[in-house]
mmCIF file with all atom_site columns, C-alpha atoms and ligand atoms in Angstrom:
data_model
loop_
_atom_site.group_PDB
_atom_site.id
_atom_site.type_symbol
_atom_site.label_atom_id
_atom_site.label_alt_id
_atom_site.label_comp_id
_atom_site.label_asym_id
_atom_site.label_entity_id
_atom_site.label_seq_id
_atom_site.pdbx_PDB_ins_code
_atom_site.Cartn_x
_atom_site.Cartn_y
_atom_site.Cartn_z
_atom_site.occupancy
_atom_site.B_iso_or_equiv
_atom_site.pdbx_formal_charge
_atom_site.auth_seq_id
_atom_site.auth_comp_id
_atom_site.auth_asym_id
_atom_site.auth_atom_id
_atom_site.pdbx_PDB_model_num
ATOM   1  C  CA  . MET A 1 1  ? 0.167  -0.017 0.165  1.00 57.00 ? 235 MET A CA  1
ATOM   2  C  CA  . SER A 1 2  ? 1.354  3.242  -1.167 1.00 69.00 ? 236 SER A CA  1
ATOM   3  C  CA  . HIS A 1 3  ? 0.343  6.868  0.228  1.00 72.00 ? 237 HIS A CA  1
ATOM   4  C  CA  . ALA A 1 4  ? 1.202  10.534 -1.258 1.00 77.00 ? 238 ALA A CA  1
ATOM   5  C  CA  . ARG A 1 5  ? 3.319  11.953 1.650  1.00 82.00 ? 239 ARG A CA  1
ATOM   6  C  CA  . ASN A 1 6  ? 3.010  15.566 2.311  1.00 85.00 ? 240 ASN A CA  1
ATOM   7  C  CA  . SER A 1 7  ? 5.638  15.816 5.479  1.00 86.00 ? 241 SER A CA  1
ATOM   8  C  CA  . ARG A 1 8  ? 8.042  18.008 4.106  1.00 86.00 ? 242 ARG A CA  1
ATOM   9  C  CA  . PRO A 1 9  ? 6.406  21.580 5.626  1.00 84.00 ? 243 PRO A CA  1
ATOM   10 C  CA  . MET A 1 10 ? 6.044  19.711 8.911  1.00 84.00 ? 244 MET A CA  1
ATOM   11 C  CA  . GLN A 1 11 ? 9.536  19.016 8.380  1.00 85.00 ? 245 GLN A CA  1
ATOM   12 C  CA  . ALA A 1 12 ? 10.965 22.331 7.246  1.00 90.00 ? 246 ALA A CA  1
ATOM   13 C  CA  . SER A 1 13 ? 9.267  24.279 10.473 1.00 91.00 ? 247 SER A CA  1
ATOM   14 C  CA  . PRO A 1 14 ? 12.355 25.062 12.430 1.00 93.00 ? 248 PRO A CA  1
ATOM   15 C  CA  . ARG A 1 15 ? 13.581 23.110 15.099 1.00 95.00 ? 249 ARG A CA  1
ATOM   16 C  CA  . CYS A 1 16 ? 13.854 23.924 19.169 1.00 93.00 ? 250 CYS A CA  1
ATOM   17 C  CA  . GLY A 1 17 ? 17.842 23.391 19.408 1.00 93.00 ? 251 GLY A CA  1
ATOM   18 C  CA  . ALA A 1 18 ? 18.016 23.448 23.218 1.00 94.00 ? 252 ALA A CA  1
ATOM   19 C  CA  . ARG A 1 19 ? 20.648 21.642 24.459 1.00 95.00 ? 253 ARG A CA  1
ATOM   20 C  CA  . THR A 1 20 ? 19.225 18.357 25.517 1.00 94.00 ? 254 THR A CA  1
ATOM   21 C  CA  . ARG A 1 21 ? 20.705 16.272 28.652 1.00 95.00 ? 255 ARG A CA  1
ATOM   22 C  CA  . ASN A 1 22 ? 22.998 13.603 26.231 1.00 93.00 ? 256 ASN A CA  1
ATOM   23 C  CA  . GLY A 1 23 ? 24.108 17.167 24.867 1.00 95.00 ? 257 GLY A CA  1
ATOM   24 C  CA  . THR A 1 24 ? 22.911 17.175 21.324 1.00 96.00 ? 258 THR A CA  1
ATOM   25 C  CA  . ALA A 1 25 ? 19.765 19.457 19.946 1.00 96.00 ? 259 ALA A CA  1
ATOM   26 C  CA  . CYS A 1 26 ? 16.238 18.988 20.488 1.00 96.00 ? 260 CYS A CA  1
ATOM   27 C  CA  . ARG A 1 27 ? 15.149 18.332 17.253 1.00 95.00 ? 261 ARG A CA  1
ATOM   28 C  CA  . ALA A 1 28 ? 11.721 19.127 18.342 1.00 94.00 ? 262 ALA A CA  1
ATOM   29 C  CA  . PRO A 1 29 ? 9.791  21.548 16.318 1.00 93.00 ? 263 PRO A CA  1
ATOM   30 C  CA  . ALA A 1 30 ? 9.691  25.038 17.959 1.00 93.00 ? 264 ALA A CA  1
ATOM   31 C  CA  . LEU A 1 31 ? 6.287  26.361 18.755 1.00 90.00 ? 265 LEU A CA  1
ATOM   32 C  CA  . ARG A 1 32 ? 4.456  28.792 16.243 1.00 89.00 ? 266 ARG A CA  1
ATOM   33 C  CA  . GLY A 1 33 ? 5.770  32.528 17.523 1.00 87.00 ? 267 GLY A CA  1
ATOM   34 C  CA  . LYS A 1 34 ? 8.325  31.048 19.760 1.00 88.00 ? 268 LYS A CA  1
ATOM   35 C  CA  . THR A 1 35 ? 11.958 30.011 19.081 1.00 90.00 ? 269 THR A CA  1
ATOM   36 C  CA  . ARG A 1 36 ? 11.705 26.289 21.585 1.00 93.00 ? 270 ARG A CA  1
ATOM   37 C  CA  . CYS A 1 37 ? 9.491  23.507 21.864 1.00 93.00 ? 271 CYS A CA  1
ATOM   38 C  CA  . ARG A 1 38 ? 6.770  22.993 24.682 1.00 92.00 ? 272 ARG A CA  1
ATOM   39 C  CA  . MET A 1 39 ? 9.066  21.033 26.684 1.00 93.00 ? 273 MET A CA  1
ATOM   40 C  CA  . HIS A 1 40 ? 11.897 23.677 26.333 1.00 93.00 ? 274 HIS A CA  1
ATOM   41 C  CA  . GLY A 1 41 ? 9.872  27.002 27.606 1.00 89.00 ? 275 GLY A CA  1
ATOM   42 C  CA  . GLY A 1 42 ? 7.615  27.310 24.500 1.00 85.00 ? 276 GLY A CA  1
ATOM   43 C  CA  . ALA A 1 43 ? 4.742  26.161 26.622 1.00 86.00 ? 277 ALA A CA  1
ATOM   44 C  CA  . LEU A 1 44 ? 2.037  28.506 26.835 1.00 85.00 ? 278 LEU A CA  1
ATOM   45 C  CA  . GLY A 1 45 ? 2.145  30.575 29.568 1.00 82.00 ? 279 GLY A CA  1
ATOM   46 C  CA  . SER A 1 46 ? 5.642  29.892 30.082 1.00 84.00 ? 280 SER A CA  1
ATOM   47 C  CA  . GLY A 1 47 ? 8.625  32.782 30.882 1.00 81.00 ? 281 GLY A CA  1
ATOM   48 C  CA  . ALA A 1 48 ? 7.766  36.639 32.025 1.00 78.00 ? 282 ALA A CA  1
ATOM   49 C  CA  . PRO A 1 49 ? 4.820  38.451 31.600 1.00 79.00 ? 283 PRO A CA  1
ATOM   50 C  CA  . ILE A 1 50 ? 4.549  40.619 28.617 1.00 77.00 ? 284 ILE A CA  1
ATOM   51 C  CA  . GLU A 1 51 ? 6.147  43.767 30.159 1.00 77.00 ? 285 GLU A CA  1
ATOM   52 C  CA  . ASN A 1 52 ? 7.506  42.730 32.962 1.00 78.00 ? 286 ASN A CA  1
ATOM   53 C  CA  . GLY A 1 53 ? 9.295  45.022 34.879 1.00 79.00 ? 287 GLY A CA  1
ATOM   54 C  CA  . ASN A 1 54 ? 10.651 42.573 37.768 1.00 81.00 ? 288 ASN A CA  1
ATOM   55 C  CA  . ALA A 1 55 ? 14.362 43.070 36.134 1.00 76.00 ? 289 ALA A CA  1
ATOM   56 C  CA  . VAL A 1 56 ? 14.499 46.424 35.318 1.00 80.00 ? 290 VAL A CA  1
ATOM   57 C  CA  . LYS A 1 57 ? 16.997 48.286 37.235 1.00 84.00 ? 291 LYS A CA  1
ATOM   58 C  CA  . GLN A 1 58 ? 18.058 51.518 35.335 1.00 87.00 ? 292 GLN A CA  1
ATOM   59 C  CA  . GLY A 1 59 ? 15.985 50.966 32.239 1.00 86.00 ? 293 GLY A CA  1
ATOM   60 C  CA  . PHE A 1 60 ? 18.980 51.082 30.043 1.00 89.00 ? 294 PHE A CA  1
ATOM   61 C  CA  . PHE A 1 61 ? 18.063 47.908 27.864 1.00 86.00 ? 295 PHE A CA  1
ATOM   62 C  CA  . THR A 1 62 ? 14.430 48.721 27.609 1.00 86.00 ? 296 THR A CA  1
ATOM   63 C  CA  . ARG A 1 63 ? 13.121 49.174 24.418 1.00 88.00 ? 297 ARG A CA  1
ATOM   64 C  CA  . GLU A 1 64 ? 12.280 52.986 25.055 1.00 91.00 ? 298 GLU A CA  1
ATOM   65 C  CA  . ALA A 1 65 ? 16.125 53.352 26.068 1.00 93.00 ? 299 ALA A CA  1
ATOM   66 C  CA  . PHE A 1 66 ? 16.863 51.535 22.675 1.00 95.00 ? 300 PHE A CA  1
ATOM   67 C  CA  . GLU A 1 67 ? 14.890 54.059 20.522 1.00 96.00 ? 301 GLU A CA  1
ATOM   68 C  CA  . GLU A 1 68 ? 16.197 56.799 22.333 1.00 96.00 ? 302 GLU A CA  1
ATOM   69 C  CA  . ARG A 1 69 ? 19.718 56.019 21.478 1.00 97.00 ? 303 ARG A CA  1
ATOM   70 C  CA  . LYS A 1 70 ? 19.298 55.123 17.937 1.00 97.00 ? 304 LYS A CA  1
ATOM   71 C  CA  . PHE A 1 71 ? 17.358 58.529 17.568 1.00 98.00 ? 305 PHE A CA  1
ATOM   72 C  CA  . VAL A 1 72 ? 20.038 60.647 19.541 1.00 98.00 ? 306 VAL A CA  1
ATOM   73 C  CA  . ARG A 1 73 ? 22.633 58.521 16.941 1.00 98.00 ? 307 ARG A CA  1
ATOM   74 C  CA  . THR A 1 74 ? 20.675 59.294 13.689 1.00 98.00 ? 308 THR A CA  1
ATOM   75 C  CA  . ILE A 1 75 ? 20.644 62.964 14.736 1.00 98.00 ? 309 ILE A CA  1
ATOM   76 C  CA  . LEU A 1 76 ? 24.291 63.080 15.331 1.00 98.00 ? 310 LEU A CA  1
ATOM   77 C  CA  . ILE A 1 77 ? 25.182 61.671 11.936 1.00 97.00 ? 311 ILE A CA  1
ATOM   78 C  CA  . GLU A 1 78 ? 22.604 64.008 9.925  1.00 97.00 ? 312 GLU A CA  1
ATOM   79 C  CA  . ALA A 1 79 ? 24.349 67.038 11.933 1.00 97.00 ? 313 ALA A CA  1
ATOM   80 C  CA  . GLU A 1 80 ? 27.610 66.004 11.323 1.00 96.00 ? 314 GLU A CA  1
ATOM   81 C  CA  . THR A 1 81 ? 27.061 65.297 7.422  1.00 96.00 ? 315 THR A CA  1
ATOM   82 C  CA  . LEU A 1 82 ? 25.547 68.908 7.553  1.00 95.00 ? 316 LEU A CA  1
ATOM   83 C  CA  . LEU A 1 83 ? 28.321 70.321 8.982  1.00 94.00 ? 317 LEU A CA  1
ATOM   84 C  CA  . ARG A 1 84 ? 30.884 68.572 6.283  1.00 94.00 ? 318 ARG A CA  1
ATOM   85 C  CA  . LYS A 1 85 ? 28.685 69.795 3.277  1.00 93.00 ? 319 LYS A CA  1
ATOM   86 C  CA  . LEU A 1 86 ? 28.443 73.649 4.863  1.00 90.00 ? 320 LEU A CA  1
ATOM   87 C  CA  . PRO A 1 87 ? 31.603 75.645 3.680  1.00 88.00 ? 321 PRO A CA  1
ATOM   88 C  CA  . THR A 1 88 ? 34.752 76.317 5.602  1.00 82.00 ? 322 THR A CA  1
ATOM   89 C  CA  . ARG A 1 89 ? 35.265 79.955 7.091  1.00 79.00 ? 323 ARG A CA  1
ATOM   90 C  CA  . THR A 1 90 ? 37.997 79.958 4.365  1.00 74.00 ? 324 THR A CA  1
ATOM   91 C  CA  . GLU A 1 91 ? 36.677 79.102 1.766  1.00 57.00 ? 325 GLU A CA  1
ATOM   92 C  CA  . ARG A 1 92 ? 34.315 82.127 1.957  1.00 52.00 ? 326 ARG A CA  1
HETATM 93 ZN ZN1 . ZN  B 2 .  ? 12.903 21.423 23.125 1.00 69.92 ? 18  ZN  B ZN1 1
#
């Protein structure tokens, strides 16, 4: 008896990759939208709640802080390029 196999999408799905007790990588499929399988921290309700502030001390690594630093960086680069385009005092 033969039947068509269509297991390629299933096998192509991203794998968990967590280190198992025998040292190899976990080959279970990672859960949708997560990088780990149901046994390695991908289970529903596992992990910290969204916008968990328990570990925040200074806020240096928060998304807002990252975005603020990125914004300041782009402003500084724009200012520098503008200043370089301006004629110097001797060129006048
Ligand atoms: Zn796993």
